[in-house]
PDB file of C-alpha atoms in Angstrom:
ATOM      1  CA  VAL A 928      -0.720  -0.331   7.484  1.00 75.00           C
ATOM      2  CA  PHE A 929      -0.071   2.199  10.254  1.00 74.00           C
ATOM      3  CA  ARG A 930      -1.789   5.584   9.908  1.00 78.00           C
ATOM      4  CA  VAL A 931      -0.670   8.515  12.090  1.00 80.00           C
ATOM      5  CA  MET A 932      -4.221   9.910  12.455  1.00 78.00           C
ATOM      6  CA  GLU A 933      -5.254   6.786  14.385  1.00 79.00           C
ATOM      7  CA  VAL A 934      -2.857   7.716  17.183  1.00 77.00           C
ATOM      8  CA  PHE A 935      -5.132  10.716  17.790  1.00 81.00           C
ATOM      9  CA  GLY A 936      -8.313   8.599  17.872  1.00 80.00           C
ATOM     10  CA  TRP A 937      -9.424   9.201  14.268  1.00 85.00           C
ATOM     11  CA  GLU A 938     -10.374   5.877  12.672  1.00 86.00           C
ATOM     12  CA  MET A 939      -9.028   5.585   9.124  1.00 88.00           C
ATOM     13  CA  ALA A 940     -10.019   3.100   6.408  1.00 89.00           C
ATOM     14  CA  ASN A 941      -7.954  -0.026   7.022  1.00 89.00           C
ATOM     15  CA  GLN A 942      -5.270  -1.207   4.637  1.00 89.00           C
ATOM     16  CA  TYR A 943      -3.441  -4.512   4.818  1.00 87.00           C
ATOM     17  CA  ASP A 944      -0.331  -5.628   2.967  1.00 87.00           C
ATOM     18  CA  LEU A 945      -0.158  -9.402   2.387  1.00 87.00           C
ATOM     19  CA  PHE A 946       3.250 -11.017   1.972  1.00 87.00           C
ATOM     20  CA  ALA A 947       4.528 -14.456   1.023  1.00 87.00           C
ATOM     21  CA  LYS A 948       5.770 -16.475   4.012  1.00 82.00           C
ATOM     22  CA  THR A 949       9.171 -18.020   3.299  1.00 86.00           C
ATOM     23  CA  GLY A 950       9.799 -19.870   6.568  1.00 82.00           C
ATOM     24  CA  PRO A 951       8.619 -20.465  10.125  1.00 78.00           C
ATOM     25  CA  GLY A 952      10.169 -17.354  11.664  1.00 75.00           C
ATOM     26  CA  LYS A 953       8.538 -14.000  12.221  1.00 71.00           C
ATOM     27  CA  THR A 954      10.976 -12.286   9.859  1.00 77.00           C
ATOM     28  CA  ASP A 955      10.763 -14.947   7.109  1.00 82.00           C
ATOM     29  CA  ILE A 956       8.734 -12.694   4.850  1.00 85.00           C
ATOM     30  CA  GLY A 957       8.997 -12.725   1.088  1.00 89.00           C
ATOM     31  CA  PRO A 958       7.664 -10.278  -1.494  1.00 92.00           C
ATOM     32  CA  GLN A 959       4.358  -8.495  -1.139  1.00 91.00           C
ATOM     33  CA  LEU A 960       1.620 -10.349  -3.022  1.00 92.00           C
ATOM     34  CA  MET A 961      -1.615  -8.477  -2.357  1.00 92.00           C
ATOM     35  CA  LYS A 962      -3.161  -5.384  -0.871  1.00 92.00           C
ATOM     36  CA  VAL A 963      -6.475  -5.177   0.979  1.00 93.00           C
ATOM     37  CA  LEU A 964      -8.309  -1.848   1.069  1.00 93.00           C
ATOM     38  CA  GLU A 965     -11.391  -1.051   3.149  1.00 94.00           C
ATOM     39  CA  LYS A 966     -14.318   0.849   1.648  1.00 93.00           C
ATOM     40  CA  CYS A 967     -16.443   2.374   4.381  1.00 92.00           C
ATOM     41  CA  GLY A 968     -17.902   5.763   5.116  1.00 91.00           C
ATOM     42  CA  CYS A 969     -16.182   8.088   7.573  1.00 90.00           C
ATOM     43  CA  PHE A 970     -19.325   8.371   9.728  1.00 90.00           C
ATOM     44  CA  GLU A 971     -19.555   4.594  10.159  1.00 90.00           C
ATOM     45  CA  ARG A 972     -15.857   4.301  11.052  1.00 89.00           C
ATOM     46  CA  GLN A 973     -16.054   7.028  13.714  1.00 90.00           C
ATOM     47  CA  CYS A 974     -19.431   6.106  15.241  1.00 89.00           C
ATOM     48  CA  TRP A 975     -19.686   2.327  14.989  1.00 87.00           C
ATOM     49  CA  GLY A 976     -16.033   1.244  15.168  1.00 85.00           C
ATOM     50  CA  PRO A 977     -15.498  -2.506  14.745  1.00 85.00           C
ATOM     51  CA  GLY A 978     -19.248  -3.152  14.455  1.00 88.00           C
ATOM     52  CA  ARG A 979     -19.594  -1.074  11.283  1.00 91.00           C
ATOM     53  CA  GLU A 980     -20.750  -2.353   7.925  1.00 92.00           C
ATOM     54  CA  THR A 981     -17.802  -2.368   5.557  1.00 94.00           C
ATOM     55  CA  THR A 982     -16.281  -3.987   2.475  1.00 95.00           C
ATOM     56  CA  PHE A 983     -12.679  -5.106   2.068  1.00 95.00           C
ATOM     57  CA  ASN A 984     -11.352  -5.347  -1.493  1.00 95.00           C
ATOM     58  CA  LEU A 985      -8.435  -7.667  -2.293  1.00 95.00           C
ATOM     59  CA  TYR A 986      -6.113  -6.542  -5.100  1.00 94.00           C
ATOM     60  CA  PRO A 987      -2.951  -8.058  -6.584  1.00 92.00           C
ATOM     61  CA  TYR A 988       0.002  -5.968  -5.441  1.00 91.00           C
ATOM     62  CA  ASP A 989       1.339  -3.591  -8.073  1.00 87.00           C
ATOM     63  CA  PRO A 990       4.926  -2.488  -7.253  1.00 87.00           C
ATOM     64  CA  SER A 991       4.589   0.439  -9.669  1.00 87.00           C
ATOM     65  CA  LYS A 992       1.977   1.995  -7.347  1.00 83.00           C
ATOM     66  CA  PRO A 993       2.651   0.686  -3.821  1.00 78.00           C
ATOM     67  CA  LYS A 994       0.310   3.209  -2.172  1.00 78.00           C
ATOM     68  CA  GLY A 995      -2.381   3.096  -4.866  1.00 77.00           C
ATOM     69  CA  PRO A 996      -4.697   3.960  -6.333  1.00 80.00           C
ATOM     70  CA  TYR A 997      -6.086   0.456  -6.618  1.00 84.00           C
ATOM     71  CA  ASP A 998      -9.256   1.206  -8.520  1.00 78.00           C
ATOM     72  CA  GLY A 999      -9.764  -1.681 -10.941  1.00 81.00           C
ATOM     73  CA  ALA A1000     -11.788  -4.817 -10.331  1.00 86.00           C
ATOM     74  CA  PRO A1001     -10.595  -6.567  -7.156  1.00 94.00           C
ATOM     75  CA  LEU A1002      -9.717 -10.272  -7.057  1.00 95.00           C
ATOM     76  CA  ALA A1003     -12.198 -10.771  -4.215  1.00 96.00           C
ATOM     77  CA  MET A1004     -14.360  -8.782  -1.818  1.00 96.00           C
ATOM     78  CA  PHE A1005     -15.336  -9.374   1.780  1.00 95.00           C
ATOM     79  CA  HIS A1006     -18.538  -7.645   2.880  1.00 96.00           C
ATOM     80  CA  LYS A1007     -19.124  -7.418   6.636  1.00 93.00           C
ATOM     81  CA  GLU A1008     -22.582  -6.486   7.843  1.00 91.00           C
ATOM     82  CA  PHE A1009     -23.264  -4.235  10.838  1.00 90.00           C
ATOM     83  CA  HIS A1010     -23.040  -6.236  14.079  1.00 87.00           C
ATOM     84  CA  CYS A1011     -22.876  -5.797  17.848  1.00 82.00           C
ATOM     85  CA  GLN A1012     -19.317  -6.386  19.003  1.00 73.00           C
ATOM     86  CA  GLY A1013     -19.224  -8.753  21.988  1.00 74.00           C
ATOM     87  CA  CYS A1014     -22.909  -9.731  21.760  1.00 77.00           C
ATOM     88  CA  CYS A1015     -23.790 -13.307  22.753  1.00 78.00           C
ATOM     89  CA  CYS A1016     -26.854 -13.502  20.449  1.00 79.00           C
ATOM     90  CA  ASP A1017     -25.770 -15.313  17.258  1.00 77.00           C
ATOM     91  CA  CYS A1018     -27.988 -13.211  14.972  1.00 77.00           C
ATOM     92  CA  LEU A1019     -26.008 -10.089  15.979  1.00 81.00           C
ATOM     93  CA  ARG A1020     -22.529 -11.681  15.850  1.00 85.00           C
ATOM     94  CA  PRO A1021     -19.924 -10.756  13.216  1.00 86.00           C
ATOM     95  CA  LYS A1022     -20.318 -12.384   9.817  1.00 90.00           C
ATOM     96  CA  PHE A1023     -19.309 -11.549   6.293  1.00 92.00           C
ATOM     97  CA  GLN A1024     -19.864 -12.667   2.741  1.00 96.00           C
ATOM     98  CA  VAL A1025     -16.997 -13.650   0.469  1.00 96.00           C
ATOM     99  CA  LEU A1026     -17.484 -12.491  -3.128  1.00 96.00           C
ATOM    100  CA  ASP A1027     -15.424 -12.910  -6.270  1.00 95.00           C
ATOM    101  CA  GLY A1028     -14.208  -9.916  -8.278  1.00 92.00           C
ATOM    102  CA  SER A1029     -17.502  -9.655 -10.162  1.00 92.00           C
ATOM    103  CA  GLY A1030     -19.567  -9.570  -6.953  1.00 93.00           C
ATOM    104  CA  ALA A1031     -20.887 -13.161  -7.018  1.00 96.00           C
ATOM    105  CA  ILE A1032     -21.107 -14.773  -3.572  1.00 96.00           C
ATOM    106  CA  THR A1033     -18.594 -17.620  -3.150  1.00 97.00           C
ATOM    107  CA  GLY A1034     -18.963 -18.252   0.587  1.00 97.00           C
ATOM    108  CA  ARG A1035     -19.324 -16.735   4.013  1.00 96.00           C
ATOM    109  CA  VAL A1036     -17.653 -16.567   7.421  1.00 94.00           C
ATOM    110  CA  HIS A1037     -19.525 -16.514  10.733  1.00 92.00           C
ATOM    111  CA  ASP A1038     -18.206 -15.855  14.244  1.00 87.00           C
ATOM    112  CA  PRO A1039     -20.669 -17.539  16.630  1.00 86.00           C
ATOM    113  CA  PHE A1040     -20.535 -16.730  20.333  1.00 82.00           C
ATOM    114  CA  LYS A1041     -17.985 -18.792  22.271  1.00 78.00           C
ATOM    115  CA  CYS A1042     -16.675 -17.739  25.659  1.00 75.00           C
ATOM    116  CA  CYS A1043     -12.922 -16.977  25.638  1.00 70.00           C
ATOM    117  CA  ILE A1044     -12.161 -18.428  22.182  1.00 74.00           C
ATOM    118  CA  ALA A1045     -12.214 -17.128  18.632  1.00 77.00           C
ATOM    119  CA  ASP A1046     -14.233 -19.653  16.627  1.00 85.00           C
ATOM    120  CA  ASN A1047     -14.728 -18.478  13.050  1.00 89.00           C
ATOM    121  CA  ARG A1048     -16.516 -20.856  10.706  1.00 94.00           C
ATOM    122  CA  VAL A1049     -15.902 -20.768   6.961  1.00 96.00           C
ATOM    123  CA  TYR A1050     -18.702 -21.934   4.628  1.00 97.00           C
ATOM    124  CA  ASP A1051     -18.906 -22.490   0.883  1.00 97.00           C
ATOM    125  CA  VAL A1052     -21.592 -20.989  -1.357  1.00 96.00           C
ATOM    126  CA  ASP A1053     -23.970 -23.904  -0.590  1.00 96.00           C
ATOM    127  CA  GLY A1054     -23.711 -23.412   3.189  1.00 95.00           C
ATOM    128  CA  ASN A1055     -21.401 -26.373   3.875  1.00 97.00           C
ATOM    129  CA  GLN A1056     -18.828 -25.680   6.586  1.00 97.00           C
ATOM    130  CA  LEU A1057     -15.316 -26.106   5.187  1.00 97.00           C
ATOM    131  CA  TYR A1058     -12.984 -24.814   7.898  1.00 96.00           C
ATOM    132  CA  LEU A1059     -12.778 -23.760  11.504  1.00 94.00           C
ATOM    133  CA  VAL A1060     -10.389 -20.914  12.338  1.00 92.00           C
ATOM    134  CA  SER A1061      -9.781 -20.807  16.081  1.00 87.00           C
ATOM    135  CA  GLY A1062      -7.512 -19.469  18.751  1.00 81.00           C
ATOM    136  CA  PRO A1063      -7.675 -18.112  22.286  1.00 74.00           C
ATOM    137  CA  ILE A1064      -9.045 -14.615  22.741  1.00 71.00           C
ATOM    138  CA  CYS A1065      -6.680 -13.960  25.657  1.00 73.00           C
ATOM    139  CA  GLN A1066      -3.403 -13.757  23.776  1.00 70.00           C
ATOM    140  CA  LYS A1067      -0.476 -11.539  24.755  1.00 68.00           C
ATOM    141  CA  ALA A1068      -1.089  -9.574  21.557  1.00 64.00           C
ATOM    142  CA  CYS A1069      -4.490  -8.480  22.959  1.00 66.00           C
ATOM    143  CA  LEU A1070      -2.753  -6.690  25.808  1.00 68.00           C
ATOM    144  CA  CYS A1071      -0.008  -5.178  23.685  1.00 70.00           C
ATOM    145  CA  PRO A1072       0.657  -5.996  20.007  1.00 68.00           C
ATOM    146  CA  CYS A1073       4.404  -5.534  20.500  1.00 71.00           C
ATOM    147  CA  LEU A1074       4.549  -8.457  23.009  1.00 70.00           C
ATOM    148  CA  ASP A1075       3.543 -11.184  20.567  1.00 74.00           C
ATOM    149  CA  ASP A1076       1.582 -11.948  17.398  1.00 74.00           C
ATOM    150  CA  PHE A1077      -2.050 -13.018  17.119  1.00 76.00           C
ATOM    151  CA  LYS A1078      -2.101 -16.733  16.240  1.00 81.00           C
ATOM    152  CA  PHE A1079      -4.944 -18.874  14.895  1.00 85.00           C
ATOM    153  CA  THR A1080      -5.129 -22.420  13.541  1.00 90.00           C
ATOM    154  CA  VAL A1081      -7.155 -23.467  10.490  1.00 93.00           C
ATOM    155  CA  GLN A1082      -8.734 -26.933  10.643  1.00 95.00           C
ATOM    156  CA  ASP A1083     -10.763 -28.846   8.082  1.00 96.00           C
ATOM    157  CA  MET A1084     -13.973 -30.583   9.134  1.00 96.00           C
ATOM    158  CA  SER A1085     -12.056 -33.773  10.010  1.00 96.00           C
ATOM    159  CA  GLY A1086     -10.069 -31.856  12.626  1.00 94.00           C
ATOM    160  CA  ASN A1087      -6.827 -31.819  10.600  1.00 96.00           C
ATOM    161  CA  VAL A1088      -4.757 -28.652  10.905  1.00 94.00           C
ATOM    162  CA  VAL A1089      -4.457 -27.400   7.323  1.00 94.00           C
ATOM    163  CA  GLY A1090      -2.956 -23.990   7.994  1.00 89.00           C
ATOM    164  CA  SER A1091      -2.446 -21.121  10.342  1.00 84.00           C
ATOM    165  CA  MET A1092      -3.115 -17.419  10.343  1.00 80.00           C
ATOM    166  CA  GLY A1093      -1.543 -14.627  12.262  1.00 74.00           C
ATOM    167  CA  LYS A1094      -1.274 -10.918  12.582  1.00 71.00           C
ATOM    168  CA  ALA A1095       2.321  -9.889  13.123  1.00 69.00           C
ATOM    169  CA  PHE A1096       3.292  -6.679  14.856  1.00 64.00           C
ATOM    170  CA  ARG A1097       5.681  -4.907  12.502  1.00 60.00           C
ATOM    171  CA  GLY A1098       6.316  -1.815  14.568  1.00 56.00           C
ATOM    172  CA  ILE A1099       5.249   1.725  13.996  1.00 49.00           C
TER     173      ILE A1099
END
């Protein structure tokens, strides 16, 4: 969700609107299904940027209050620990825990160091790797989000493509 204050360099808590995909095209978007809201202190957002510790809460979308407040129990939470962005040491790389709405850990995601490729590994609660989410780091969207979308493939541990993820530029 675009926030005007970010144009002036002030980092705001992130919000994401998740929609149903109705077809292969960029504009094949169905109804909004969920909303993701970041919970993070202002100091951390301004000083630590993408390396900050933060929690993202996933809520079912409520059309009666499209802008919130979403203050009940979330469906799931994603807690990202503080990390060093761009560091090649695995212990300082981005990782986060996946929790259910009650706060119980259900899995984790780790982004180990790989040169020129996004290589996120998804694990279950027992530490078994379930999926690999990958894509090139040098995408047109890195240079300018209006040129293209970010695109990633999701593979199971047998190497079968089981899905895809993307971040579409929807304009300002």
